[in-house]
Amino acid sequence: MGLFTGLATLPLAPVRGVVWVAERLHDEAHRQLYDPEVIKQRLEEVAEARENGELTEEEAAREEGELVRRLMSQGAPGGGLEV
């Protein structure tokens, strides 16, 4: 980037910073929602909570269903696992 370009785009620096932070937040949220290891860990936590009586069978089944749906949606760009 040349001196002139750097000076001309300087007013946009705060916007670029906000965009960068937003992209990092998006990436981390996506990782937490769809990373297979995070999902498997959460499934184990749900099973433990069910065993300890912290969740009812219905609550646990609902949570597990959502987690499995997220896990299965990782295979193909449009959702669902490729065969």
PDB file of C-alpha atoms in Angstrom:
ATOM      1  CA  MET A   1       0.000   0.000   0.000  1.00  0.00           C
ATOM      2  CA  GLY A   2       1.444   3.309  -1.037  1.00  0.00           C
ATOM      3  CA  LEU A   3       1.597   6.447   1.045  1.00  0.00           C
ATOM      4  CA  PHE A   4      -1.253   8.118  -0.834  1.00  0.00           C
ATOM      5  CA  THR A   5      -3.504   5.051  -0.616  1.00  0.00           C
ATOM      6  CA  GLY A   6      -2.717   4.701   3.088  1.00  0.00           C
ATOM      7  CA  LEU A   7      -3.628   8.327   3.764  1.00  0.00           C
ATOM      8  CA  ALA A   8      -6.731   8.218   1.579  1.00  0.00           C
ATOM      9  CA  THR A   9      -8.114   5.118   3.282  1.00  0.00           C
ATOM     10  CA  LEU A  10      -7.123   6.121   6.829  1.00  0.00           C
ATOM     11  CA  PRO A  11     -10.667   7.281   7.712  1.00  0.00           C
ATOM     12  CA  LEU A  12     -11.862   3.723   6.979  1.00  0.00           C
ATOM     13  CA  ALA A  13      -9.493   2.154   9.525  1.00  0.00           C
ATOM     14  CA  PRO A  14     -12.135   1.985  12.305  1.00  0.00           C
ATOM     15  CA  VAL A  15     -14.572   0.314   9.913  1.00  0.00           C
ATOM     16  CA  ARG A  16     -11.962  -2.255   8.889  1.00  0.00           C
ATOM     17  CA  GLY A  17     -11.275  -2.941  12.567  1.00  0.00           C
ATOM     18  CA  VAL A  18     -14.959  -3.494  13.318  1.00  0.00           C
ATOM     19  CA  VAL A  19     -15.296  -5.780  10.294  1.00  0.00           C
ATOM     20  CA  TRP A  20     -12.265  -7.783  11.427  1.00  0.00           C
ATOM     21  CA  VAL A  21     -13.715  -8.220  14.941  1.00  0.00           C
ATOM     22  CA  ALA A  22     -17.113  -9.197  13.485  1.00  0.00           C
ATOM     23  CA  GLU A  23     -15.463 -11.826  11.290  1.00  0.00           C
ATOM     24  CA  ARG A  24     -13.595 -13.294  14.266  1.00  0.00           C
ATOM     25  CA  LEU A  25     -16.831 -13.414  16.304  1.00  0.00           C
ATOM     26  CA  HIS A  26     -18.633 -15.106  13.424  1.00  0.00           C
ATOM     27  CA  ASP A  27     -15.868 -17.695  13.054  1.00  0.00           C
ATOM     28  CA  GLU A  28     -15.894 -18.510  16.774  1.00  0.00           C
ATOM     29  CA  ALA A  29     -19.687 -18.732  16.922  1.00  0.00           C
ATOM     30  CA  HIS A  30     -19.672 -21.059  13.915  1.00  0.00           C
ATOM     31  CA  ARG A  31     -16.972 -23.202  15.539  1.00  0.00           C
ATOM     32  CA  GLN A  32     -18.916 -23.492  18.775  1.00  0.00           C
ATOM     33  CA  LEU A  33     -22.120 -24.385  16.958  1.00  0.00           C
ATOM     34  CA  TYR A  34     -20.771 -26.818  14.371  1.00  0.00           C
ATOM     35  CA  ASP A  35     -17.382 -28.182  15.487  1.00  0.00           C
ATOM     36  CA  PRO A  36     -17.829 -31.965  15.858  1.00  0.00           C
ATOM     37  CA  GLU A  37     -15.655 -32.114  18.978  1.00  0.00           C
ATOM     38  CA  VAL A  38     -17.648 -29.349  20.689  1.00  0.00           C
ATOM     39  CA  ILE A  39     -20.915 -31.105  19.769  1.00  0.00           C
ATOM     40  CA  LYS A  40     -19.679 -34.468  21.078  1.00  0.00           C
ATOM     41  CA  GLN A  41     -18.589 -32.843  24.331  1.00  0.00           C
ATOM     42  CA  ARG A  42     -22.011 -31.213  24.692  1.00  0.00           C
ATOM     43  CA  LEU A  43     -23.725 -34.564  24.020  1.00  0.00           C
ATOM     44  CA  GLU A  44     -21.715 -36.062  26.883  1.00  0.00           C
ATOM     45  CA  GLU A  45     -22.712 -33.158  29.138  1.00  0.00           C
ATOM     46  CA  VAL A  46     -26.388 -33.678  28.268  1.00  0.00           C
ATOM     47  CA  ALA A  47     -26.129 -37.412  29.041  1.00  0.00           C
ATOM     48  CA  GLU A  48     -24.495 -36.643  32.379  1.00  0.00           C
ATOM     49  CA  ALA A  49     -27.114 -34.019  33.232  1.00  0.00           C
ATOM     50  CA  ARG A  50     -29.859 -36.560  32.430  1.00  0.00           C
ATOM     51  CA  GLU A  51     -28.230 -39.160  34.695  1.00  0.00           C
ATOM     52  CA  ASN A  52     -27.916 -36.613  37.514  1.00  0.00           C
ATOM     53  CA  GLY A  53     -31.556 -35.590  37.159  1.00  0.00           C
ATOM     54  CA  GLU A  54     -30.679 -32.053  36.054  1.00  0.00           C
ATOM     55  CA  LEU A  55     -32.585 -32.565  32.782  1.00  0.00           C
ATOM     56  CA  THR A  56     -35.804 -34.456  32.147  1.00  0.00           C
ATOM     57  CA  GLU A  57     -35.898 -37.116  29.445  1.00  0.00           C
ATOM     58  CA  GLU A  58     -37.848 -34.727  27.240  1.00  0.00           C
ATOM     59  CA  GLU A  59     -35.383 -31.855  27.693  1.00  0.00           C
ATOM     60  CA  ALA A  60     -32.427 -34.143  27.074  1.00  0.00           C
ATOM     61  CA  ALA A  61     -34.006 -35.637  23.951  1.00  0.00           C
ATOM     62  CA  ARG A  62     -34.737 -32.166  22.576  1.00  0.00           C
ATOM     63  CA  GLU A  63     -31.154 -31.012  23.236  1.00  0.00           C
ATOM     64  CA  GLU A  64     -29.667 -34.193  21.763  1.00  0.00           C
ATOM     65  CA  GLY A  65     -31.859 -33.871  18.674  1.00  0.00           C
ATOM     66  CA  GLU A  66     -30.592 -30.338  18.047  1.00  0.00           C
ATOM     67  CA  LEU A  67     -26.971 -31.377  18.590  1.00  0.00           C
ATOM     68  CA  VAL A  68     -27.272 -34.340  16.229  1.00  0.00           C
ATOM     69  CA  ARG A  69     -28.943 -32.111  13.615  1.00  0.00           C
ATOM     70  CA  ARG A  70     -25.975 -29.727  13.803  1.00  0.00           C
ATOM     71  CA  LEU A  71     -23.510 -32.606  13.596  1.00  0.00           C
ATOM     72  CA  MET A  72     -25.254 -34.064  10.539  1.00  0.00           C
ATOM     73  CA  SER A  73     -25.416 -30.688   8.769  1.00  0.00           C
ATOM     74  CA  GLN A  74     -21.609 -30.554   8.514  1.00  0.00           C
ATOM     75  CA  GLY A  75     -21.217 -33.018   5.633  1.00  0.00           C
ATOM     76  CA  ALA A  76     -22.408 -30.978   2.657  1.00  0.00           C
ATOM     77  CA  PRO A  77     -22.619 -27.243   1.943  1.00  0.00           C
ATOM     78  CA  GLY A  78     -26.406 -27.466   1.617  1.00  0.00           C
ATOM     79  CA  GLY A  79     -26.741 -29.573   4.756  1.00  0.00           C
ATOM     80  CA  GLY A  80     -26.869 -33.300   5.299  1.00  0.00           C
ATOM     81  CA  LEU A  81     -24.030 -35.769   5.036  1.00  0.00           C
ATOM     82  CA  GLU A  82     -22.724 -36.817   1.657  1.00  0.00           C
ATOM     83  CA  VAL A  83     -22.865 -40.524   0.936  1.00  0.00           C
TER      84      VAL A  83
END
